[in-house]
Every structure is written in C-alpha cells, then in structure tokens.
Amino acid sequence: MMKAVRFHGKGDIRLDDVEIPICGKGQVKVKPAYVGICGSDLHEYLGGANIMPTTPHPITKEKIPLTLGHEFSGVIEEVGDDITDLQIGQRVSVQPIIYDGTCGACRDGWGGGLSEHVVVPRAAIYEIPDSVSIKIGALAEPISVAWHSIDISPLKKGDKILVLGGGPIGLAVIQCLKARGVETIIASEVSARRKEFAKQFGAHHVIDPTQEDIVARVREICGGVGVDVAFDAAGVQAGLNQALKAVRAQGTMVNIAIWEKPVQLQMNDIVFRERKYIGTTTFVAGDFRKVLDAIASGSLQPEAMITRVIKMDEVEEKGFKALIEEKDKHVKILVEVSP
C-alpha cells in the first residue's frame, strides 16, 4: 500500500492508503518529488465536484475519490517492457492531459501526483534538463498553461499587453511575455505582495484597479488606443468589464480564468470595436518541452513563485486553507512527496 491525498467531495480531502499502481505496456512508473497545488484544485475543494468525475471517466474509468495533483515532477522508477528511450532514475515533469488518440477534447480524470507512486503514459513524460532542479520541474505545468495562452493569441512584435490577476497563472503569463521580448506589459492586481511579484517577474506597469481607472490608465500608457491583447487570469466580472474597454479596436481578450459562476459578457463592447474574445485552459503537446528549455536557458526564472513547501500530511491545513485564507501571501505552494 501507499499514501495518497485524495479528493472525496466538496471540502473533503484525505490522506488515504491505496494500492500501489502497476506499470504496464506503454507506461512509466514515477515516484513524485514535488507537487503544486493548483487553483483548479481549490475550485474543486470549495465547490466540487465540478471537474472531477462522479461517474466513470470514459477513458480512465475512474471516479471520485481520486488522487489530487496534476502539477508535478518526479523520478522514474520503472518503465514498460516496450519502452527503450527512458531510464530508471531520470528526473521528469509529467504532462497531465488525457486523450483517446482520436480527438483533442478529452481531459481530466486520472489519479495524480499527490501519491507515493503514479503510473502514466509514455507520452506524458518530459525529461528535466540537467540545469533545472526537480523542484522547479513541478512548475512546468502551470507555466505551460501561460505559454499556450500566448501561443493561441495573435501576439506580434511591438504589441502592448494587459494581464489581469497576479496569481500563479497571471505571473506565469508575465514571465512568458517577458521571455518573448514584449516591451510593454501592464498588470492589474489588488494584493500588495502580488503587485511586487508582478514587477519582479517583468511587468513594466502595475495598476491597482481599486485605486486607478484601468481603462484611462491603460490608454494613457498606450498612447490613447488601448492594449493589443489582454489576458484574464483573474476571473472577476468587474475586471472583465474594464479590460474589454481597455483593449483597442480589433484587439483580443484571452480568458484563462476558471469561473465559479456564470459571467455576463457585454457584447456591444465586442461587436462595435471588432474585438475578439477567446478561451483556453491548458496546453498542447510540445508546450512542456518549450517551457523546460526556456527555464534551462535562463529566459524563464520562476523560482520565486514558490512561496512554501509542505508535506503530504499538511496539504489541507498548510496548503489548501492557506491558499484560500491567506492567498495574498502565497503564489505557489509545493508539496514535497519525496526529497
């Protein structure tokens, strides 16, 4: 048996004893090292089950209770007999997307990294470069979300950008924009500490929407016309309303945020200025490699995102509750499963 942190339902996560998974053909058994707590985990904890399947998942056949943890790094313990390009002892990041090979829309389910052992498909494994620590390897997943959101946007050289929210994803977007050479990055954030993080990670201007008019300030910075692209990593109705008006004519709004309730979209703010509104939530094959290579090259330096490291038996009190009740003090909390 092994220990695993599992989601049982709203407000109910437990450190359980579960069976150790068996590594089969085409699979890799990984001993997780560090696991990040994601905002989507918090959404499930506070209001779930929403993403977690309550009936058997069409691919994995699993349903709650399920092991948490989809942002993680670890060490290979075993490989399937048919796998020849990986070795036991390699340090890896795990891309947690599930797909059936016939469409691009399957995801979720699948027991996660908050366990002492996990078995994943070969395609999910990305070797961590020698110059990157295994702890930083656990950040590949959230940074890949940010990287992909920029990829699907119409960003081009010289564009001016607005980022709503200074949480983990918003800060990751800022870092990725900086790594791509964007010269005007505007961040909107209320928390004093997260405003400092936004500046540290590359924002050229930081606006507090409770103290300044976002639309007026953005237009002032952008010569009166607004930003070319805005990324919403906050998911707040008032912020969305203002950000749409801060986007220039024919500009683009990219939503990365997960919304807990229905949102109103002011369509006239879109149609009369020919603005575009697009959504994204994860990433595609290859994004992990790009992110890990960018960290290895030094163009991405995300270490300061890690604000606390805890143990498996501290996940609820020092992890989930800290991010809910003291969110202004933290960016990314990692769980150390094995040193």
PDB file of N, CA and C in Angstrom, residues 64-146:
ATOM      1  N   ILE A  64     -14.446   9.800  -8.468  1.00  0.00           N
ATOM      2  CA  ILE A  64     -14.046  10.149  -7.107  1.00  0.00           C
ATOM      3  C   ILE A  64     -14.416   9.018  -6.141  1.00  0.00           C
ATOM      4  N   PRO A  65     -13.572   8.785  -5.117  1.00  0.00           N
ATOM      5  CA  PRO A  65     -12.402   9.584  -4.724  1.00  0.00           C
ATOM      6  C   PRO A  65     -11.218   9.386  -5.668  1.00  0.00           C
ATOM      7  N   LEU A  66     -10.552  10.482  -5.984  1.00  0.00           N
ATOM      8  CA  LEU A  66      -9.417  10.473  -6.902  1.00  0.00           C
ATOM      9  C   LEU A  66      -8.215  11.175  -6.267  1.00  0.00           C
ATOM     10  N   THR A  67      -7.023  10.692  -6.626  1.00  0.00           N
ATOM     11  CA  THR A  67      -5.796  11.305  -6.132  1.00  0.00           C
ATOM     12  C   THR A  67      -5.581  12.664  -6.786  1.00  0.00           C
ATOM     13  N   LEU A  68      -5.296  13.662  -5.974  1.00  0.00           N
ATOM     14  CA  LEU A  68      -5.058  15.015  -6.459  1.00  0.00           C
ATOM     15  C   LEU A  68      -3.622  15.160  -6.978  1.00  0.00           C
ATOM     16  N   GLY A  69      -3.368  16.282  -7.660  1.00  0.00           N
ATOM     17  CA  GLY A  69      -2.004  16.625  -8.061  1.00  0.00           C
ATOM     18  C   GLY A  69      -1.738  16.446  -9.528  1.00  0.00           C
ATOM     19  N   HIS A  70      -1.855  17.532 -10.321  1.00  0.00           N
ATOM     20  CA  HIS A  70      -1.551  17.440 -11.751  1.00  0.00           C
ATOM     21  C   HIS A  70      -0.387  18.343 -12.150  1.00  0.00           C
ATOM     22  N   GLU A  71       0.243  18.994 -11.164  1.00  0.00           N
ATOM     23  CA  GLU A  71       1.454  19.778 -11.424  1.00  0.00           C
ATOM     24  C   GLU A  71       2.592  19.091 -10.681  1.00  0.00           C
ATOM     25  N   PHE A  72       3.340  18.229 -11.340  1.00  0.00           N
ATOM     26  CA  PHE A  72       4.350  17.531 -10.549  1.00  0.00           C
ATOM     27  C   PHE A  72       5.565  17.066 -11.342  1.00  0.00           C
ATOM     28  N   SER A  73       6.622  16.894 -10.564  1.00  0.00           N
ATOM     29  CA  SER A  73       7.873  16.337 -11.073  1.00  0.00           C
ATOM     30  C   SER A  73       8.191  15.096 -10.256  1.00  0.00           C
ATOM     31  N   GLY A  74       9.101  14.282 -10.758  1.00  0.00           N
ATOM     32  CA  GLY A  74       9.453  13.077 -10.020  1.00  0.00           C
ATOM     33  C   GLY A  74      10.603  12.334 -10.679  1.00  0.00           C
ATOM     34  N   VAL A  75      10.802  11.112 -10.225  1.00  0.00           N
ATOM     35  CA  VAL A  75      11.896  10.273 -10.718  1.00  0.00           C
ATOM     36  C   VAL A  75      11.315   8.965 -11.245  1.00  0.00           C
ATOM     37  N   ILE A  76      11.785   8.543 -12.397  1.00  0.00           N
ATOM     38  CA  ILE A  76      11.299   7.292 -12.986  1.00  0.00           C
ATOM     39  C   ILE A  76      11.746   6.103 -12.145  1.00  0.00           C
ATOM     40  N   GLU A  77      10.768   5.250 -11.787  1.00  0.00           N
ATOM     41  CA  GLU A  77      11.034   4.047 -11.001  1.00  0.00           C
ATOM     42  C   GLU A  77      11.021   2.777 -11.844  1.00  0.00           C
ATOM     43  N   GLU A  78      10.203   2.807 -12.912  1.00  0.00           N
ATOM     44  CA  GLU A  78      10.022   1.606 -13.725  1.00  0.00           C
ATOM     45  C   GLU A  78       9.451   2.018 -15.071  1.00  0.00           C
ATOM     46  N   VAL A  79       9.768   1.281 -16.103  1.00  0.00           N
ATOM     47  CA  VAL A  79       9.195   1.544 -17.426  1.00  0.00           C
ATOM     48  C   VAL A  79       8.618   0.255 -17.998  1.00  0.00           C
ATOM     49  N   GLY A  80       7.626   0.396 -18.866  1.00  0.00           N
ATOM     50  CA  GLY A  80       7.040  -0.759 -19.521  1.00  0.00           C
ATOM     51  C   GLY A  80       8.068  -1.474 -20.388  1.00  0.00           C
ATOM     52  N   ASP A  81       7.843  -2.765 -20.618  1.00  0.00           N
ATOM     53  CA  ASP A  81       8.797  -3.579 -21.385  1.00  0.00           C
ATOM     54  C   ASP A  81       9.062  -3.041 -22.780  1.00  0.00           C
ATOM     55  N   ASP A  82       8.103  -2.317 -23.350  1.00  0.00           N
ATOM     56  CA  ASP A  82       8.232  -1.832 -24.723  1.00  0.00           C
ATOM     57  C   ASP A  82       8.866  -0.448 -24.810  1.00  0.00           C
ATOM     58  N   ILE A  83       9.246   0.129 -23.684  1.00  0.00           N
ATOM     59  CA  ILE A  83       9.826   1.484 -23.688  1.00  0.00           C
ATOM     60  C   ILE A  83      11.345   1.378 -23.573  1.00  0.00           C
ATOM     61  N   THR A  84      12.040   1.939 -24.562  1.00  0.00           N
ATOM     62  CA  THR A  84      13.506   1.813 -24.617  1.00  0.00           C
ATOM     63  C   THR A  84      14.230   3.155 -24.539  1.00  0.00           C
ATOM     64  N   ASP A  85      13.500   4.260 -24.569  1.00  0.00           N
ATOM     65  CA  ASP A  85      14.148   5.576 -24.609  1.00  0.00           C
ATOM     66  C   ASP A  85      14.166   6.283 -23.260  1.00  0.00           C
ATOM     67  N   LEU A  86      13.756   5.612 -22.196  1.00  0.00           N
ATOM     68  CA  LEU A  86      13.793   6.185 -20.863  1.00  0.00           C
ATOM     69  C   LEU A  86      14.535   5.247 -19.923  1.00  0.00           C
ATOM     70  N   GLN A  87      15.076   5.833 -18.851  1.00  0.00           N
ATOM     71  CA  GLN A  87      15.838   5.030 -17.907  1.00  0.00           C
ATOM     72  C   GLN A  87      15.370   5.273 -16.474  1.00  0.00           C
ATOM     73  N   ILE A  88      15.464   4.255 -15.654  1.00  0.00           N
ATOM     74  CA  ILE A  88      15.159   4.390 -14.240  1.00  0.00           C
ATOM     75  C   ILE A  88      16.117   5.421 -13.629  1.00  0.00           C
ATOM     76  N   GLY A  89      15.578   6.310 -12.820  1.00  0.00           N
ATOM     77  CA  GLY A  89      16.394   7.349 -12.185  1.00  0.00           C
ATOM     78  C   GLY A  89      16.343   8.696 -12.883  1.00  0.00           C
ATOM     79  N   GLN A  90      15.794   8.761 -14.088  1.00  0.00           N
ATOM     80  CA  GLN A  90      15.686  10.045 -14.778  1.00  0.00           C
ATOM     81  C   GLN A  90      14.688  10.959 -14.066  1.00  0.00           C
ATOM     82  N   ARG A  91      15.037  12.257 -14.010  1.00  0.00           N
ATOM     83  CA  ARG A  91      14.151  13.264 -13.419  1.00  0.00           C
ATOM     84  C   ARG A  91      13.210  13.777 -14.501  1.00  0.00           C
ATOM     85  N   VAL A  92      11.907  13.817 -14.191  1.00  0.00           N
ATOM     86  CA  VAL A  92      10.940  14.154 -15.231  1.00  0.00           C
ATOM     87  C   VAL A  92       9.842  15.081 -14.700  1.00  0.00           C
ATOM     88  N   SER A  93       9.237  15.819 -15.627  1.00  0.00           N
ATOM     89  CA  SER A  93       7.978  16.516 -15.388  1.00  0.00           C
ATOM     90  C   SER A  93       6.896  15.725 -16.110  1.00  0.00           C
ATOM     91  N   VAL A  94       5.695  15.730 -15.559  1.00  0.00           N
ATOM     92  CA  VAL A  94       4.609  14.934 -16.126  1.00  0.00           C
ATOM     93  C   VAL A  94       3.513  15.847 -16.664  1.00  0.00           C
ATOM     94  N   GLN A  95       3.208  15.681 -17.961  1.00  0.00           N
ATOM     95  CA  GLN A  95       2.116  16.443 -18.583  1.00  0.00           C
ATOM     96  C   GLN A  95       0.812  15.681 -18.346  1.00  0.00           C
ATOM     97  N   PRO A  96      -0.136  16.276 -17.609  1.00  0.00           N
ATOM     98  CA  PRO A  96      -1.289  15.519 -17.137  1.00  0.00           C
ATOM     99  C   PRO A  96      -2.526  15.536 -18.026  1.00  0.00           C
ATOM    100  N   ILE A  97      -2.353  15.650 -19.323  1.00  0.00           N
ATOM    101  CA  ILE A  97      -3.503  15.649 -20.224  1.00  0.00           C
ATOM    102  C   ILE A  97      -3.830  14.213 -20.644  1.00  0.00           C
ATOM    103  N   ILE A  98      -5.116  13.890 -20.626  1.00  0.00           N
ATOM    104  CA  ILE A  98      -5.572  12.570 -21.072  1.00  0.00           C
ATOM    105  C   ILE A  98      -6.257  12.736 -22.425  1.00  0.00           C
ATOM    106  N   TYR A  99      -5.956  11.858 -23.359  1.00  0.00           N
ATOM    107  CA  TYR A  99      -6.620  11.898 -24.659  1.00  0.00           C
ATOM    108  C   TYR A  99      -6.761  10.487 -25.199  1.00  0.00           C
ATOM    109  N   ASP A 100      -7.720  10.324 -26.102  1.00  0.00           N
ATOM    110  CA  ASP A 100      -8.010   8.984 -26.609  1.00  0.00           C
ATOM    111  C   ASP A 100      -7.350   8.697 -27.953  1.00  0.00           C
ATOM    112  N   GLY A 101      -6.629   9.679 -28.483  1.00  0.00           N
ATOM    113  CA  GLY A 101      -5.931   9.477 -29.747  1.00  0.00           C
ATOM    114  C   GLY A 101      -6.779   9.749 -30.969  1.00  0.00           C
ATOM    115  N   THR A 102      -8.059  10.068 -30.785  1.00  0.00           N
ATOM    116  CA  THR A 102      -8.924  10.313 -31.937  1.00  0.00           C
ATOM    117  C   THR A 102      -9.481  11.727 -31.945  1.00  0.00           C
ATOM    118  N   CYS A 103      -9.377  12.443 -30.812  1.00  0.00           N
ATOM    119  CA  CYS A 103      -9.847  13.823 -30.778  1.00  0.00           C
ATOM    120  C   CYS A 103      -8.983  14.605 -29.797  1.00  0.00           C
ATOM    121  N   GLY A 104      -9.143  15.916 -29.807  1.00  0.00           N
ATOM    122  CA  GLY A 104      -8.312  16.735 -28.928  1.00  0.00           C
ATOM    123  C   GLY A 104      -9.047  17.290 -27.731  1.00  0.00           C
ATOM    124  N   ALA A 105     -10.196  16.725 -27.414  1.00  0.00           N
ATOM    125  CA  ALA A 105     -11.016  17.328 -26.371  1.00  0.00           C
ATOM    126  C   ALA A 105     -11.091  16.538 -25.081  1.00  0.00           C
ATOM    127  N   CYS A 106     -10.417  15.402 -24.983  1.00  0.00           N
ATOM    128  CA  CYS A 106     -10.505  14.580 -23.772  1.00  0.00           C
ATOM    129  C   CYS A 106      -9.477  15.033 -22.745  1.00  0.00           C
ATOM    130  N   ARG A 107      -9.924  15.222 -21.514  1.00  0.00           N
ATOM    131  CA  ARG A 107      -9.030  15.590 -20.442  1.00  0.00           C
ATOM    132  C   ARG A 107      -9.673  15.227 -19.104  1.00  0.00           C
ATOM    133  N   ASP A 108      -8.961  15.504 -18.036  1.00  0.00           N
ATOM    134  CA  ASP A 108      -9.418  15.274 -16.667  1.00  0.00           C
ATOM    135  C   ASP A 108      -9.351  13.801 -16.271  1.00  0.00           C
ATOM    136  N   GLY A 109      -9.878  13.494 -15.089  1.00  0.00           N
ATOM    137  CA  GLY A 109      -9.772  12.147 -14.553  1.00  0.00           C
ATOM    138  C   GLY A 109      -8.333  11.830 -14.164  1.00  0.00           C
ATOM    139  N   TRP A 110      -7.995  10.559 -14.017  1.00  0.00           N
ATOM    140  CA  TRP A 110      -6.636  10.100 -13.825  1.00  0.00           C
ATOM    141  C   TRP A 110      -6.046  10.481 -12.471  1.00  0.00           C
ATOM    142  N   GLY A 111      -5.776   9.476 -11.639  1.00  0.00           N
ATOM    143  CA  GLY A 111      -5.139   9.733 -10.355  1.00  0.00           C
ATOM    144  C   GLY A 111      -3.862  10.529 -10.513  1.00  0.00           C
ATOM    145  N   GLY A 112      -3.550  11.385  -9.532  1.00  0.00           N
ATOM    146  CA  GLY A 112      -2.495  12.361  -9.729  1.00  0.00           C
ATOM    147  C   GLY A 112      -1.225  12.154  -8.941  1.00  0.00           C
ATOM    148  N   GLY A 113      -0.439  13.237  -8.869  1.00  0.00           N
ATOM    149  CA  GLY A 113       0.904  13.184  -8.322  1.00  0.00           C
ATOM    150  C   GLY A 113       0.998  13.237  -6.813  1.00  0.00           C
ATOM    151  N   LEU A 114      -0.109  13.548  -6.120  1.00  0.00           N
ATOM    152  CA  LEU A 114      -0.057  13.576  -4.661  1.00  0.00           C
ATOM    153  C   LEU A 114      -0.184  12.158  -4.102  1.00  0.00           C
ATOM    154  N   SER A 115       0.761  11.346  -4.504  1.00  0.00           N
ATOM    155  CA  SER A 115       0.825   9.946  -4.084  1.00  0.00           C
ATOM    156  C   SER A 115       2.286   9.519  -4.118  1.00  0.00           C
ATOM    157  N   GLU A 116       2.585   8.433  -3.461  1.00  0.00           N
ATOM    158  CA  GLU A 116       3.973   7.982  -3.390  1.00  0.00           C
ATOM    159  C   GLU A 116       4.454   7.337  -4.683  1.00  0.00           C
ATOM    160  N   HIS A 117       3.520   6.913  -5.516  1.00  0.00           N
ATOM    161  CA  HIS A 117       3.843   6.338  -6.825  1.00  0.00           C
ATOM    162  C   HIS A 117       2.685   6.645  -7.774  1.00  0.00           C
ATOM    163  N   VAL A 118       2.993   6.826  -9.042  1.00  0.00           N
ATOM    164  CA  VAL A 118       1.949   7.039 -10.040  1.00  0.00           C
ATOM    165  C   VAL A 118       2.415   6.437 -11.361  1.00  0.00           C
ATOM    166  N   VAL A 119       1.486   5.886 -12.126  1.00  0.00           N
ATOM    167  CA  VAL A 119       1.787   5.311 -13.436  1.00  0.00           C
ATOM    168  C   VAL A 119       1.129   6.177 -14.499  1.00  0.00           C
ATOM    169  N   VAL A 120       1.920   6.569 -15.504  1.00  0.00           N
ATOM    170  CA  VAL A 120       1.431   7.474 -16.545  1.00  0.00           C
ATOM    171  C   VAL A 120       1.846   6.951 -17.925  1.00  0.00           C
ATOM    172  N   PRO A 121       1.174   7.395 -19.003  1.00  0.00           N
ATOM    173  CA  PRO A 121       1.584   7.005 -20.351  1.00  0.00           C
ATOM    174  C   PRO A 121       2.954   7.581 -20.706  1.00  0.00           C
ATOM    175  N   ARG A 122       3.668   6.917 -21.580  1.00  0.00           N
ATOM    176  CA  ARG A 122       4.984   7.394 -22.028  1.00  0.00           C
ATOM    177  C   ARG A 122       4.908   8.818 -22.563  1.00  0.00           C
ATOM    178  N   ALA A 123       3.838   9.138 -23.288  1.00  0.00           N
ATOM    179  CA  ALA A 123       3.720  10.454 -23.919  1.00  0.00           C
ATOM    180  C   ALA A 123       3.639  11.587 -22.903  1.00  0.00           C
ATOM    181  N   ALA A 124       3.354  11.263 -21.642  1.00  0.00           N
ATOM    182  CA  ALA A 124       3.227  12.298 -20.611  1.00  0.00           C
ATOM    183  C   ALA A 124       4.557  12.686 -19.992  1.00  0.00           C
ATOM    184  N   ILE A 125       5.630  11.980 -20.330  1.00  0.00           N
ATOM    185  CA  ILE A 125       6.922  12.153 -19.674  1.00  0.00           C
ATOM    186  C   ILE A 125       7.824  13.140 -20.422  1.00  0.00           C
ATOM    187  N   TYR A 126       8.338  14.127 -19.685  1.00  0.00           N
ATOM    188  CA  TYR A 126       9.291  15.086 -20.241  1.00  0.00           C
ATOM    189  C   TYR A 126      10.511  15.147 -19.323  1.00  0.00           C
ATOM    190  N   GLU A 127      11.667  14.793 -19.849  1.00  0.00           N
ATOM    191  CA  GLU A 127      12.882  14.803 -19.045  1.00  0.00           C
ATOM    192  C   GLU A 127      13.249  16.231 -18.652  1.00  0.00           C
ATOM    193  N   ILE A 128      13.617  16.412 -17.396  1.00  0.00           N
ATOM    194  CA  ILE A 128      14.032  17.720 -16.899  1.00  0.00           C
ATOM    195  C   ILE A 128      15.506  17.947 -17.248  1.00  0.00           C
ATOM    196  N   PRO A 129      15.837  19.070 -17.883  1.00  0.00           N
ATOM    197  CA  PRO A 129      17.243  19.349 -18.215  1.00  0.00           C
ATOM    198  C   PRO A 129      18.129  19.345 -16.966  1.00  0.00           C
ATOM    199  N   ASP A 130      19.390  19.010 -17.142  1.00  0.00           N
ATOM    200  CA  ASP A 130      20.326  18.905 -16.008  1.00  0.00           C
ATOM    201  C   ASP A 130      20.439  20.193 -15.209  1.00  0.00           C
ATOM    202  N   SER A 131      20.295  21.329 -15.874  1.00  0.00           N
ATOM    203  CA  SER A 131      20.464  22.618 -15.199  1.00  0.00           C
ATOM    204  C   SER A 131      19.219  23.080 -14.446  1.00  0.00           C
ATOM    205  N   VAL A 132      18.144  22.309 -14.516  1.00  0.00           N
ATOM    206  CA  VAL A 132      16.885  22.678 -13.870  1.00  0.00           C
ATOM    207  C   VAL A 132      16.640  21.744 -12.685  1.00  0.00           C
ATOM    208  N   SER A 133      16.332  22.290 -11.528  1.00  0.00           N
ATOM    209  CA  SER A 133      16.097  21.466 -10.341  1.00  0.00           C
ATOM    210  C   SER A 133      14.781  20.721 -10.463  1.00  0.00           C
ATOM    211  N   ILE A 134      14.679  19.602  -9.750  1.00  0.00           N
ATOM    212  CA  ILE A 134      13.451  18.814  -9.792  1.00  0.00           C
ATOM    213  C   ILE A 134      12.299  19.592  -9.157  1.00  0.00           C
ATOM    214  N   LYS A 135      12.603  20.481  -8.234  1.00  0.00           N
ATOM    215  CA  LYS A 135      11.566  21.311  -7.619  1.00  0.00           C
ATOM    216  C   LYS A 135      10.976  22.267  -8.655  1.00  0.00           C
ATOM    217  N   ILE A 136      11.828  22.908  -9.429  1.00  0.00           N
ATOM    218  CA  ILE A 136      11.360  23.820 -10.477  1.00  0.00           C
ATOM    219  C   ILE A 136      10.623  23.048 -11.560  1.00  0.00           C
ATOM    220  N   GLY A 137      10.993  21.795 -11.765  1.00  0.00           N
ATOM    221  CA  GLY A 137      10.309  20.961 -12.750  1.00  0.00           C
ATOM    222  C   GLY A 137       8.825  20.838 -12.487  1.00  0.00           C
ATOM    223  N   ALA A 138       8.416  20.981 -11.232  1.00  0.00           N
ATOM    224  CA  ALA A 138       6.996  20.906 -10.884  1.00  0.00           C
ATOM    225  C   ALA A 138       6.225  22.132 -11.371  1.00  0.00           C
ATOM    226  N   LEU A 139       6.932  23.193 -11.770  1.00  0.00           N
ATOM    227  CA  LEU A 139       6.276  24.404 -12.262  1.00  0.00           C
ATOM    228  C   LEU A 139       6.025  24.365 -13.762  1.00  0.00           C
ATOM    229  N   ALA A 140       6.484  23.312 -14.431  1.00  0.00           N
ATOM    230  CA  ALA A 140       6.324  23.241 -15.883  1.00  0.00           C
ATOM    231  C   ALA A 140       4.855  23.277 -16.298  1.00  0.00           C
ATOM    232  N   GLU A 141       3.990  22.640 -15.509  1.00  0.00           N
ATOM    233  CA  GLU A 141       2.566  22.580 -15.883  1.00  0.00           C
ATOM    234  C   GLU A 141       1.904  23.950 -15.857  1.00  0.00           C
ATOM    235  N   PRO A 142       1.917  24.685 -14.739  1.00  0.00           N
ATOM    236  CA  PRO A 142       1.249  25.990 -14.768  1.00  0.00           C
ATOM    237  C   PRO A 142       1.878  26.975 -15.749  1.00  0.00           C
ATOM    238  N   ILE A 143       3.194  26.903 -15.922  1.00  0.00           N
ATOM    239  CA  ILE A 143       3.832  27.812 -16.876  1.00  0.00           C
ATOM    240  C   ILE A 143       3.448  27.438 -18.304  1.00  0.00           C
ATOM    241  N   SER A 144       3.234  26.150 -18.556  1.00  0.00           N
ATOM    242  CA  SER A 144       2.792  25.722 -19.892  1.00  0.00           C
ATOM    243  C   SER A 144       1.400  26.243 -20.211  1.00  0.00           C
ATOM    244  N   VAL A 145       0.547  26.363 -19.196  1.00  0.00           N
ATOM    245  CA  VAL A 145      -0.776  26.961 -19.395  1.00  0.00           C
ATOM    246  C   VAL A 145      -0.609  28.391 -19.907  1.00  0.00           C
ATOM    247  N   ALA A 146       0.281  29.140 -19.280  1.00  0.00           N
ATOM    248  CA  ALA A 146       0.540  30.520 -19.688  1.00  0.00           C
ATOM    249  C   ALA A 146       1.159  30.581 -21.080  1.00  0.00           C
TER     250      ALA A 146
END
